[in-house]
CSV table of C-alpha atoms and ligand atoms in Angstrom, one decimal:
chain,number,residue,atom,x,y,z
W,1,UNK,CA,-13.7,-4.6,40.8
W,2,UNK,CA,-15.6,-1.5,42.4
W,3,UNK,CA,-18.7,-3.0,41.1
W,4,UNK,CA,-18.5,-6.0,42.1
W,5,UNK,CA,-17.0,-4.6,45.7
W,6,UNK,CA,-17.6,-1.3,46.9
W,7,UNK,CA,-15.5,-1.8,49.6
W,8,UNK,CA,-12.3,-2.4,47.9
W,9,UNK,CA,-10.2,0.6,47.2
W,10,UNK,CA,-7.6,1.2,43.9
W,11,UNK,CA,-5.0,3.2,45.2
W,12,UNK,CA,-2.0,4.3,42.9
W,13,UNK,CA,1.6,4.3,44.3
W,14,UNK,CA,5.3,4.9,42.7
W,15,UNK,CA,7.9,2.3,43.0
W,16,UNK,CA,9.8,4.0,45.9
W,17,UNK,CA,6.4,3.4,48.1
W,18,UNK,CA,6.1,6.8,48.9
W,19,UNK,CA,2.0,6.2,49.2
W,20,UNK,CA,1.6,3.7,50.9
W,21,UNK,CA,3.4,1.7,53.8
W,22,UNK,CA,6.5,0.9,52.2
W,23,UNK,CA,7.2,-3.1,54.0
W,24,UNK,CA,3.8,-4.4,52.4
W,25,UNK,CA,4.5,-3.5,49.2
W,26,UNK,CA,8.3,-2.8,48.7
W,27,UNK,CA,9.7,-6.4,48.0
W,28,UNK,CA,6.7,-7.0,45.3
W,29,UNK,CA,7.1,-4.4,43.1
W,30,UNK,CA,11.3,-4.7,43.5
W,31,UNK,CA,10.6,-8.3,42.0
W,32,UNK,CA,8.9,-6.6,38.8
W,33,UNK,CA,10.9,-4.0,36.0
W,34,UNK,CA,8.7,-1.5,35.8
W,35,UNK,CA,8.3,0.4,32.1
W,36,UNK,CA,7.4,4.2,31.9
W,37,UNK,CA,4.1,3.9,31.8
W,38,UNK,CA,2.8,0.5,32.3
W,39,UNK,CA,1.6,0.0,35.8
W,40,UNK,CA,2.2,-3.2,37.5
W,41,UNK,CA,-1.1,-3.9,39.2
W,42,UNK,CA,-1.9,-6.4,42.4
W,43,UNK,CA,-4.2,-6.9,45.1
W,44,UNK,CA,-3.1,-6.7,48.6
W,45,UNK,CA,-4.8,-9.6,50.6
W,46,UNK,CA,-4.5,-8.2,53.5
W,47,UNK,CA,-6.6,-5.1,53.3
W,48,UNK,CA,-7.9,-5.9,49.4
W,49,UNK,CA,-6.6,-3.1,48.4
W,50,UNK,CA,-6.2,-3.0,44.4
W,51,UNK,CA,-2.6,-1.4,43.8
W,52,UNK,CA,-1.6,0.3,40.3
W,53,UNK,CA,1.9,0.5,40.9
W,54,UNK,CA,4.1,2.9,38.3
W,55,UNK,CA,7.3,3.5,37.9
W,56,UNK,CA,8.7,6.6,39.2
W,57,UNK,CA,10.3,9.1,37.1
W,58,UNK,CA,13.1,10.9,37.7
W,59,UNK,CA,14.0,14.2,37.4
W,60,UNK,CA,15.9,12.7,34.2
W,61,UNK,CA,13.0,10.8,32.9
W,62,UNK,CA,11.0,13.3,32.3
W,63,UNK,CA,13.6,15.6,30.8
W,64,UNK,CA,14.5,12.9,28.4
W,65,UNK,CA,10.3,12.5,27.9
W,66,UNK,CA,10.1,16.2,27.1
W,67,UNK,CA,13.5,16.1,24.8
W,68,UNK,CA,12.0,13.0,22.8
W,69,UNK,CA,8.5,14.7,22.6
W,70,UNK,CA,10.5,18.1,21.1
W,71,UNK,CA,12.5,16.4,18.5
W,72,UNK,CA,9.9,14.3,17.2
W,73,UNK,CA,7.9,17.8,16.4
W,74,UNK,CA,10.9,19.2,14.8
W,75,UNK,CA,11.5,16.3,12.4
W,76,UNK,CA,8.2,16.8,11.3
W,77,UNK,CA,8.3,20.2,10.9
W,78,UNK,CA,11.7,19.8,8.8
W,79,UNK,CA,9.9,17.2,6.4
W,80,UNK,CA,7.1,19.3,6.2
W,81,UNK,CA,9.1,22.3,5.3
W,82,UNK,CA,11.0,20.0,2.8
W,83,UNK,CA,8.4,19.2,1.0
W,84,UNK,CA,7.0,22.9,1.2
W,85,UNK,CA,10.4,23.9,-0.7
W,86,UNK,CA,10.1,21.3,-3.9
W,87,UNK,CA,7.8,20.4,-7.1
W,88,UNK,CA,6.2,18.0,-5.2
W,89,UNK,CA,4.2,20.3,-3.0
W,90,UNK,CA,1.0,19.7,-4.7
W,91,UNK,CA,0.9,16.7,-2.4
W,92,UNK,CA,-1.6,16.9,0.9
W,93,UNK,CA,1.0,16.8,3.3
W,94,UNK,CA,-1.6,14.5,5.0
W,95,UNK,CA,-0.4,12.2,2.5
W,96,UNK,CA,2.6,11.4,3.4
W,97,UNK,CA,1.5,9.6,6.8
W,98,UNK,CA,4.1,9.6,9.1
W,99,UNK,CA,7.5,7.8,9.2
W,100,UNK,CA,5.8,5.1,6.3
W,101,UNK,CA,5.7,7.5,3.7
W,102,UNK,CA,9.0,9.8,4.5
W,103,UNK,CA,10.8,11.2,0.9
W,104,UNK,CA,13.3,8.7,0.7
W,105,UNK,CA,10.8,5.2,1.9
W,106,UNK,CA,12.0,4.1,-1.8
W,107,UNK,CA,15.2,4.9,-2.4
W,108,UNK,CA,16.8,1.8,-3.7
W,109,UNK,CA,13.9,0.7,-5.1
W,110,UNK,CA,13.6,-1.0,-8.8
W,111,UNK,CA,10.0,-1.2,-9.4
W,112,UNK,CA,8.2,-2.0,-13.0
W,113,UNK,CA,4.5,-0.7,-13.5
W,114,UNK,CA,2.4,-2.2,-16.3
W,115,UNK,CA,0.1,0.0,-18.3
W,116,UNK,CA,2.0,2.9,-16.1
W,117,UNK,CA,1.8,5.1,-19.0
W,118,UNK,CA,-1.6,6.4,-18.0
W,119,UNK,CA,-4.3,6.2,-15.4
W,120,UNK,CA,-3.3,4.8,-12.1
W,121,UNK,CA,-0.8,3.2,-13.4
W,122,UNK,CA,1.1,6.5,-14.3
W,123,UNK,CA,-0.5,7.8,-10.9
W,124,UNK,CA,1.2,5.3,-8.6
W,125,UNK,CA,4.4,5.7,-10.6
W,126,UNK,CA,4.7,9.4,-10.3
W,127,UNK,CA,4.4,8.9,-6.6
W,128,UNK,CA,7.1,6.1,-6.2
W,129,UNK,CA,9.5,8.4,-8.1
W,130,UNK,CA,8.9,10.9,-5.3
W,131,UNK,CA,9.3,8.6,-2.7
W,132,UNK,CA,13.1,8.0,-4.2
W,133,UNK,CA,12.0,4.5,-6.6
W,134,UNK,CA,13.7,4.0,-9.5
W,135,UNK,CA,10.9,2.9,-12.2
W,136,UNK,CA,10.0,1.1,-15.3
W,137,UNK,CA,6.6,2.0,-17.0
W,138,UNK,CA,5.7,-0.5,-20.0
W,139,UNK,CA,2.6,-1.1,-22.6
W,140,UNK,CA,1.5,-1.4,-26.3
W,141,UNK,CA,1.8,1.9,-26.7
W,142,UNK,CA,6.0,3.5,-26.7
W,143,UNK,CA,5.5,6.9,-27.8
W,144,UNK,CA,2.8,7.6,-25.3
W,145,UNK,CA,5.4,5.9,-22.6
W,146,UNK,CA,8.2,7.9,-23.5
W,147,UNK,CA,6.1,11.2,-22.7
W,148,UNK,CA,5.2,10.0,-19.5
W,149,UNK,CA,8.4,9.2,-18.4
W,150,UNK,CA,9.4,12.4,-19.8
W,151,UNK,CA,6.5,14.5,-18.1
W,152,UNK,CA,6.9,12.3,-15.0
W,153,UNK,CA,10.9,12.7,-14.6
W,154,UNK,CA,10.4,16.7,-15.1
W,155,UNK,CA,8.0,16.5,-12.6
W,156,UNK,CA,9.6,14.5,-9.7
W,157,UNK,CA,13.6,15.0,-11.0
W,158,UNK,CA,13.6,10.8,-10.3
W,159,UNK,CA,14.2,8.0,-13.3
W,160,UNK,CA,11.8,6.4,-15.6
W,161,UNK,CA,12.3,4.0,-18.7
W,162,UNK,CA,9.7,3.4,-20.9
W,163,UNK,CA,9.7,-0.2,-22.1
W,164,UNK,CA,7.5,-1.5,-25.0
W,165,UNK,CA,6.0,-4.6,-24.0
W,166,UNK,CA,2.6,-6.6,-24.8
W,167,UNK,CA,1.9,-8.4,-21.8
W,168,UNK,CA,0.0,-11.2,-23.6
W,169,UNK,CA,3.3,-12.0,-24.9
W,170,UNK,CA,6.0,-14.0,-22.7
W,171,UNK,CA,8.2,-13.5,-25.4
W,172,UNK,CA,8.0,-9.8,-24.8
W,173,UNK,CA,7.8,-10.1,-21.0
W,174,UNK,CA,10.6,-11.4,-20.8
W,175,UNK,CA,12.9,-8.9,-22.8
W,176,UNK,CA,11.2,-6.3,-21.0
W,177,UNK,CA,12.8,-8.2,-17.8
W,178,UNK,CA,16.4,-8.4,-19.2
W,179,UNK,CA,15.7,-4.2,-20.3
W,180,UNK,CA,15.1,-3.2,-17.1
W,181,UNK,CA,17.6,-5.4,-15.4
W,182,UNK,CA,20.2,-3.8,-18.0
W,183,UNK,CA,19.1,-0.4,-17.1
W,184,UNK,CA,19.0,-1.1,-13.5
W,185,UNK,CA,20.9,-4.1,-12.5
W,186,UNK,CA,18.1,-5.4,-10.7
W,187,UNK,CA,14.6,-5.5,-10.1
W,188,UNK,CA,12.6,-5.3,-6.4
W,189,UNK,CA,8.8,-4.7,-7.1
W,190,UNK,CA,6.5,-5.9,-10.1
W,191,UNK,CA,3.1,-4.3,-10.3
W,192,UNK,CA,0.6,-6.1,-12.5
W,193,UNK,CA,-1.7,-2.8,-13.4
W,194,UNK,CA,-2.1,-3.6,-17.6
W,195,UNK,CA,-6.0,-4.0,-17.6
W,196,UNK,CA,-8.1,-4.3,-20.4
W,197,UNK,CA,-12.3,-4.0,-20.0
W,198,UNK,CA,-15.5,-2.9,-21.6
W,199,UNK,CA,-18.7,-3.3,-20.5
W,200,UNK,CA,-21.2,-5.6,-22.7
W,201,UNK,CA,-23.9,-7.7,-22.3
W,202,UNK,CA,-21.9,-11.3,-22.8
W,203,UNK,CA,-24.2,-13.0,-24.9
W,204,UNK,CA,-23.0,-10.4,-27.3
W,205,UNK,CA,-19.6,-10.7,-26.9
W,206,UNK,CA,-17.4,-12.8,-29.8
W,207,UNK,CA,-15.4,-15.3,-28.2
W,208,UNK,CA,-12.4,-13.3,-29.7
W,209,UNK,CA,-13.6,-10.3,-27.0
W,210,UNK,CA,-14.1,-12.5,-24.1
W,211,UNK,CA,-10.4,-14.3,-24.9
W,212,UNK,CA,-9.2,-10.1,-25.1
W,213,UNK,CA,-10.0,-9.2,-21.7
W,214,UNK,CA,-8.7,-12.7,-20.4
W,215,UNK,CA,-5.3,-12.5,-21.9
W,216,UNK,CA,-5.0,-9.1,-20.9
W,217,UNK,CA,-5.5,-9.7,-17.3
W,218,UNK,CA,-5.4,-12.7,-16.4
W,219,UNK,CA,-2.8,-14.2,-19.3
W,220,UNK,CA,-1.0,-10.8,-19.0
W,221,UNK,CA,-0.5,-10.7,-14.8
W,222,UNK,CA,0.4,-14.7,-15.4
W,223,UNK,CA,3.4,-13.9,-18.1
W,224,UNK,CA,4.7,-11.3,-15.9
W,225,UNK,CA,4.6,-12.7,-12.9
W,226,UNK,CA,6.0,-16.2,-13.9
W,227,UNK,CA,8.7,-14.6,-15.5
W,228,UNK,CA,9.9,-12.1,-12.8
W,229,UNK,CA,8.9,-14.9,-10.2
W,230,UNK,CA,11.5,-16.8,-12.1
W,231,UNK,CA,14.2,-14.7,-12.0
W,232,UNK,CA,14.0,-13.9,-8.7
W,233,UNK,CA,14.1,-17.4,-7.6
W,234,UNK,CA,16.9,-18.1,-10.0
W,235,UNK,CA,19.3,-15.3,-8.9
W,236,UNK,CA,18.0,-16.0,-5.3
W,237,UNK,CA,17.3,-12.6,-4.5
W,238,UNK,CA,16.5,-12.4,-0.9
W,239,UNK,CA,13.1,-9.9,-1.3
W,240,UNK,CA,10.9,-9.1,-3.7
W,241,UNK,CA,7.1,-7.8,-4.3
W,242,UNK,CA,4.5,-8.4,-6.9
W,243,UNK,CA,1.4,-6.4,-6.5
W,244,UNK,CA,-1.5,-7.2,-8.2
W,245,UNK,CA,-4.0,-4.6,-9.2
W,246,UNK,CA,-7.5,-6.3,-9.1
W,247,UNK,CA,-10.7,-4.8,-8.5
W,248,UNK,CA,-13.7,-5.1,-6.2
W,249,UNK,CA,-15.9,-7.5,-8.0
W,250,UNK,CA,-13.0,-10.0,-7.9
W,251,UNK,CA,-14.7,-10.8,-4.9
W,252,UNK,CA,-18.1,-10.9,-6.2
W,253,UNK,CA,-18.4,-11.0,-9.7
W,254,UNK,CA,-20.2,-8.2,-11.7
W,255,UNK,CA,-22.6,-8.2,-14.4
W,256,UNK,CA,-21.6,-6.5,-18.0
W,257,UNK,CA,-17.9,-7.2,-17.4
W,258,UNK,CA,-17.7,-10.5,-17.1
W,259,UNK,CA,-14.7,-11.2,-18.9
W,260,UNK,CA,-12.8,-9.0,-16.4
W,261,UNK,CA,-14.8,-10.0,-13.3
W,262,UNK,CA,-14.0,-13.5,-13.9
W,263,UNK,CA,-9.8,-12.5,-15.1
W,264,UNK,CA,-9.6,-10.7,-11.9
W,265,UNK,CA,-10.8,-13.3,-9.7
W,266,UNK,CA,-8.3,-15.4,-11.5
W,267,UNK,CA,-5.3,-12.6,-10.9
W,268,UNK,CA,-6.6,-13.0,-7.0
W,269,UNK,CA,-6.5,-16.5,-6.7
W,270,UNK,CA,-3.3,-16.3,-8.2
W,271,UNK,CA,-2.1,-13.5,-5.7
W,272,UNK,CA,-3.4,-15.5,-2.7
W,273,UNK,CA,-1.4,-18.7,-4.0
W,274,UNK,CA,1.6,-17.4,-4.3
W,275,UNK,CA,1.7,-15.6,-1.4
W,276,UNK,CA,1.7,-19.2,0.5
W,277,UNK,CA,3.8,-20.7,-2.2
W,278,UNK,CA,7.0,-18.6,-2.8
W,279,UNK,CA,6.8,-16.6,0.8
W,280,UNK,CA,9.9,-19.2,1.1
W,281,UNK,CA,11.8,-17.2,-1.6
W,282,UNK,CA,11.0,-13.7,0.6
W,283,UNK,CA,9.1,-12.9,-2.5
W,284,UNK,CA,5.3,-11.1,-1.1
W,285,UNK,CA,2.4,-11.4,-2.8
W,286,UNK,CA,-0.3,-8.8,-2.9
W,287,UNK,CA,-3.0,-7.5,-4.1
W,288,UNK,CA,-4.9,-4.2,-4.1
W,289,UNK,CA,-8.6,-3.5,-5.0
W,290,UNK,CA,-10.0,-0.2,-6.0
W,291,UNK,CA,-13.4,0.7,-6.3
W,292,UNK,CA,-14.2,3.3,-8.9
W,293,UNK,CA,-11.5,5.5,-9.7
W,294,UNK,CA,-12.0,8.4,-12.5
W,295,UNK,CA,-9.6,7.4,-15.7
W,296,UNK,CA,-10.1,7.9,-19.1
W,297,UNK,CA,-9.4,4.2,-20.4
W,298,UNK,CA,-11.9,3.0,-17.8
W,299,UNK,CA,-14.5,5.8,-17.9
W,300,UNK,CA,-14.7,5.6,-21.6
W,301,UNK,CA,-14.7,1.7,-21.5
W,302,UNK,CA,-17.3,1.3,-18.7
W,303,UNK,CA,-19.7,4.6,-19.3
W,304,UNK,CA,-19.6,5.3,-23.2
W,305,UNK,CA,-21.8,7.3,-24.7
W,306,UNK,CA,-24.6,9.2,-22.5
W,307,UNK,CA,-24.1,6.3,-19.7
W,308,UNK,CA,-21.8,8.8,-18.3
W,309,UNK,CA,-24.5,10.8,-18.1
W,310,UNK,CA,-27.2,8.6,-16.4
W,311,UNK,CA,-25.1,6.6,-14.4
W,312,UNK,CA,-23.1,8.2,-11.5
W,313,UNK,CA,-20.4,6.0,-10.1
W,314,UNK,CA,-19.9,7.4,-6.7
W,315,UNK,CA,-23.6,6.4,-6.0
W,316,UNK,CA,-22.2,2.7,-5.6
W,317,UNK,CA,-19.5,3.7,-2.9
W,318,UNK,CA,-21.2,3.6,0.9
W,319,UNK,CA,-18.6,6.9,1.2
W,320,UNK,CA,-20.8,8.2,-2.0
W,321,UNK,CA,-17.9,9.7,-3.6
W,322,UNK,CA,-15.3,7.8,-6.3
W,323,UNK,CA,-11.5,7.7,-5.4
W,324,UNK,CA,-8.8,10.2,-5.3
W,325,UNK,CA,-5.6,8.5,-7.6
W,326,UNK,CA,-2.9,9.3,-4.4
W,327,UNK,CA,-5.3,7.8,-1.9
W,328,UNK,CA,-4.7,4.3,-4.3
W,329,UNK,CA,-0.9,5.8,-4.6
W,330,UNK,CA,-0.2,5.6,-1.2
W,331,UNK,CA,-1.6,2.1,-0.6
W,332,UNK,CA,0.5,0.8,-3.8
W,333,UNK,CA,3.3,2.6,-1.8
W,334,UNK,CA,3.0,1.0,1.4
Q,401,HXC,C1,-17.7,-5.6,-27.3
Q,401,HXC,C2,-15.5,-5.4,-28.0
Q,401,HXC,C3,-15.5,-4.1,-27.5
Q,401,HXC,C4,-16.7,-3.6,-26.8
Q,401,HXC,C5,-13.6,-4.6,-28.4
Q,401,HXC,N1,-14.3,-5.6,-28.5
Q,401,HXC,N2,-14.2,-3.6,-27.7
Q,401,HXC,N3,-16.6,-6.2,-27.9
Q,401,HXC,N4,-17.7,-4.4,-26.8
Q,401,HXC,N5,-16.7,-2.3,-26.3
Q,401,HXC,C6,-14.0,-6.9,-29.2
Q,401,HXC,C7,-13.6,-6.7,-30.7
Q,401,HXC,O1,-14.7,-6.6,-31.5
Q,401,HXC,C8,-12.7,-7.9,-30.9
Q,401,HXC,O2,-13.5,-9.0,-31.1
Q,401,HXC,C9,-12.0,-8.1,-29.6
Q,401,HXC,O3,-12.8,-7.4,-28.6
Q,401,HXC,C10,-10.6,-7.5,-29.6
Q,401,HXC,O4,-10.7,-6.2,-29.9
Q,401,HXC,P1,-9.4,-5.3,-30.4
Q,401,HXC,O5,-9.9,-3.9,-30.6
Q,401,HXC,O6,-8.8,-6.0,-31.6
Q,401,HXC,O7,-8.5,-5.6,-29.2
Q,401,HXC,P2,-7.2,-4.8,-28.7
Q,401,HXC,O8,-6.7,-3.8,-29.8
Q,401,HXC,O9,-6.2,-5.8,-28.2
Q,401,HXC,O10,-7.7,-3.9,-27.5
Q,401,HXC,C11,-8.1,-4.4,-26.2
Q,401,HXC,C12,-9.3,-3.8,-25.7
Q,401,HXC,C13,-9.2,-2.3,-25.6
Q,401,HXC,C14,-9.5,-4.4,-24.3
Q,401,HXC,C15,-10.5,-4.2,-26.5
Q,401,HXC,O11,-10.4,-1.7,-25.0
Q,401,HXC,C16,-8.0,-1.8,-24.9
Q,401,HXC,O12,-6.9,-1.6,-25.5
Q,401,HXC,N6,-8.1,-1.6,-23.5
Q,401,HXC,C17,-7.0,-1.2,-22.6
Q,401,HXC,C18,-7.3,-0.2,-21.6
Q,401,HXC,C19,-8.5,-0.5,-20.8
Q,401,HXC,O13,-9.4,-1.4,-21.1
Q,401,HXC,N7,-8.6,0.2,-19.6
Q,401,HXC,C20,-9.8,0.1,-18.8
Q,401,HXC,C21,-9.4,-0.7,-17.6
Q,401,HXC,S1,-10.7,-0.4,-16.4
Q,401,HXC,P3,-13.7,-9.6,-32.6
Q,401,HXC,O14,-14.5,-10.9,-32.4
Q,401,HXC,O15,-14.5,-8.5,-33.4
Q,401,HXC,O16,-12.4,-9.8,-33.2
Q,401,HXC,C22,-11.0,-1.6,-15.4
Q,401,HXC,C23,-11.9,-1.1,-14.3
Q,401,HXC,C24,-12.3,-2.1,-13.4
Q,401,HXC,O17,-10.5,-2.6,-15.5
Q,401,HXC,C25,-13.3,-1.7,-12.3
Q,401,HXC,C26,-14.0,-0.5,-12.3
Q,401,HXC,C27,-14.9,-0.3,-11.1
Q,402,NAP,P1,-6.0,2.7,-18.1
Q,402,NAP,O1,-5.4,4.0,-18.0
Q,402,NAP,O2,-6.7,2.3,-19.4
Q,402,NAP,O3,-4.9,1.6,-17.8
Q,402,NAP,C1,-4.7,0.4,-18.4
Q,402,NAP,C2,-3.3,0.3,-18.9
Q,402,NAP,O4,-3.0,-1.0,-19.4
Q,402,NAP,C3,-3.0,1.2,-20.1
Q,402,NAP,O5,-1.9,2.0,-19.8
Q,402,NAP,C4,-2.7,0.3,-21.3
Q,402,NAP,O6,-1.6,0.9,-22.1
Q,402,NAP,C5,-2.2,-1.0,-20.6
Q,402,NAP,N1,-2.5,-2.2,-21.4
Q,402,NAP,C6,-3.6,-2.6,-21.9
Q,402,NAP,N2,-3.4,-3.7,-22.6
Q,402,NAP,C7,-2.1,-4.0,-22.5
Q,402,NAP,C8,-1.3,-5.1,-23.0
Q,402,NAP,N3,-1.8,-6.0,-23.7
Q,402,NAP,N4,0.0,-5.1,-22.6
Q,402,NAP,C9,0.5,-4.1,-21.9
Q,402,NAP,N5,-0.2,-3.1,-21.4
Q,402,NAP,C10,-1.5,-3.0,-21.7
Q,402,NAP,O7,-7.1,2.4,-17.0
Q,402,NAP,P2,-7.0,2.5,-15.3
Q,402,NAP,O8,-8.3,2.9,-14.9
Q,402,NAP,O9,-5.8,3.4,-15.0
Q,402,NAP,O10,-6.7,1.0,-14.9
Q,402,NAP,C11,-5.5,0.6,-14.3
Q,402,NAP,C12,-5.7,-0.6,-13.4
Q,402,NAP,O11,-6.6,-0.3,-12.4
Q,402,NAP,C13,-6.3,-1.8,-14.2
Q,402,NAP,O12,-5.8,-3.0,-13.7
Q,402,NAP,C14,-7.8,-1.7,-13.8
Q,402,NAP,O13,-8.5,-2.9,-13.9
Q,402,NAP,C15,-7.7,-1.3,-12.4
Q,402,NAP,N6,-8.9,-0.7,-11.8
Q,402,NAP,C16,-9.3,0.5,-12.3
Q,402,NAP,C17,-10.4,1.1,-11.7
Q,402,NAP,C18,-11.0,2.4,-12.1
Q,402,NAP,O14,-12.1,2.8,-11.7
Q,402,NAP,N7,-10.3,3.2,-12.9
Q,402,NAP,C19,-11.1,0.4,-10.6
Q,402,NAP,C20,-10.6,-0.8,-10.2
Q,402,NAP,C21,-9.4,-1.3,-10.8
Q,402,NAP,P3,-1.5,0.7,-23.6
Q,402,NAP,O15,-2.8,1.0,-24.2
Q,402,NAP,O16,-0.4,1.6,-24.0
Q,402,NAP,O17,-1.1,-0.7,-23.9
């Protein structure tokens, strides 16, 4: 407005008029409710005048400002000091972001990881124990799932049951269901993480290797989700999650891991459907895509041999460096 007029003025005023002549502007701004901060803003046609009006503040106002501005510092001090005091200090306190991530965001929680007995998988479950979750890791593999849980439940003092399951198997998704739902009575979140991936040239892959990597992800996420999806919408549960685990090149496909580029694509298509199709049953549908994140079962897989060596993963990320596993955590946690 000054540009385009030097001659008009802004002035600012309170609501009592105690600028400017009171009868021009009193009976306007009485018509508006002013907030605390918001101005209401007019130009006088009379003298052109451009007129922020804001709400006065009493005496009380500003006392109750100040009051609000105190406590809010001392809850965060008291969390801070909280976590200070427990096991769980090796967090960044920077990680736990304001009032999403407070100690207790989970509490109440029922959430099954696949593949959560290592990796990121084991990663985001340690962190939804200390957010108050109540957890299910499953896999191939039970022995190594019983020593997470075990190492994870030392570590966080919350509840983990390790449940044998093959997710290529419906059969076997769905008794890992009722397990969990025995153990829990219930069930909020499912989190499709169970990956399998190598990297190869694919003319040299068997079609047995290519169907691997396909069942695995793509077949695996399927089973799980159909059959959680299913119960959920059976025992009309009023909200649920699934999150989906996928991976940058879902977008864009990526040579030498074909198989998993074009599973994931599938898992996101699959997410994005779903997330139209069942909103109606309160159940959310998401998905989460990590760039490269240090693990063994995909550094091993993806850079055997002296690739590890010649190839440096971090060179791919604009950031130039690879991911930390509680800066995917906190995502999944959200
Ligand atoms: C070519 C291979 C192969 C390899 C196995 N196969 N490894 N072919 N190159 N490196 C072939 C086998 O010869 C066989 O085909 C078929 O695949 C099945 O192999 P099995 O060993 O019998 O399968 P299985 O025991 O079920 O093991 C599945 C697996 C294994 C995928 C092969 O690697 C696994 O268990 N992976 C789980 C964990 C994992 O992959 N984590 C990494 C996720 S990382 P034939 O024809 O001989 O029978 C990830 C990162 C994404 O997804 C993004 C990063 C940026
Ligand atoms: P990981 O430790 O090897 O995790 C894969 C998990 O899947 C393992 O715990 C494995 O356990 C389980 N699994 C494999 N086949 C299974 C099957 N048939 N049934 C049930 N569980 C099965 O590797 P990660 O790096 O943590 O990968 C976790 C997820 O992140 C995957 O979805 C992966 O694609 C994704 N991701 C990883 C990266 C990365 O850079 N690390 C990047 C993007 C996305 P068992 O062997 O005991 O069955």
């Amino acid at each position: 407005l000054r540009k385009s007029d030097p001659k008009i003025k802004i002035k600012s005023v309170f609501n009592d008029g105690t600028i400017l002549n009171k009868q021009k502007y009193d009976s306007l701004v009485a018509t508006a409710e002013l907030s605390k901060f918001q101005p209401i803003i007019f130009q006088d046609t009379i003298s052109n005048d451009v007129v922020f009006v804001y709400k006065k503040q009493t005496k009380e106002d500003l006392k109750k400002i100040e009051d609000d501005f105190k406590r809010k510092n001392k809850d965060d001090k008291e969390i801070r000091k909280n976590l200070n005091g427990t096991k769980i200090s090796n967090l960044e306190l920077k990680d736990l972001n304001g009032t999403v991530y407070t100690l207790e965001s989970l509490k109440g929680k029922v959430i099954v990881i696949t593949g959560g007995g290592s990796g990121l998988g084991k990663a985001m479950t340690k962190y939804f124990m200390e957010l108050g979750a109540q957890v299910a890791i499953s896999s191939r593999d039970l022995e190594k799932l019983k020593n997470t849980a075990k190492e994870l439940e030392a570590e966080t003092g919350g509840q983990c049951l390790a449940v044998q399951c093959d997710v290529r198997n419906y059969n076997e998704v769905e008794q890992m269901l009722q397990q969990v739902i025995t153990a829990y009575g219930k069930v909020d979140v499912l989190l499709n993480n169970a990956a399998g991936n190598f990297i190869s040239p694919t003319e040299r892959l068997s079609a047995n290797a290519f169907d691997t990597v396909i069942d695995i992800v793509l077949k695996g996420s399927k089973n799980c989700t159909l059959a959680f999806g299913k119960h959920w919408i059976d025992n009309k549960q009023e909200s649920s999650t699934i999150l989906n685990i996928v991976t940058t090149y879902a977008f864009t496909g990526s040579a030498y891991v074909v198989p998993s580029a074009t599973a994931k694509a599938g898992v996101l298509a699959m997410t994005r459907s779903l997330a139209v199709e069942w909103a109606k049953y309160g159940i959310r549908s998401n998905a989460i895509a990590p760039g490269p994140f240090p693990t063994k079962g995909a550094w091993d897989r993806l850079l055997p041999g002296d690739l590890a060596e010649k190839f440096d993963m971090s060179k791919k990320v604009p950031l130039k460096r690879v991911g930390d596993h509680q800066e995917l955590a906190n995502l999944a946690a959200y």
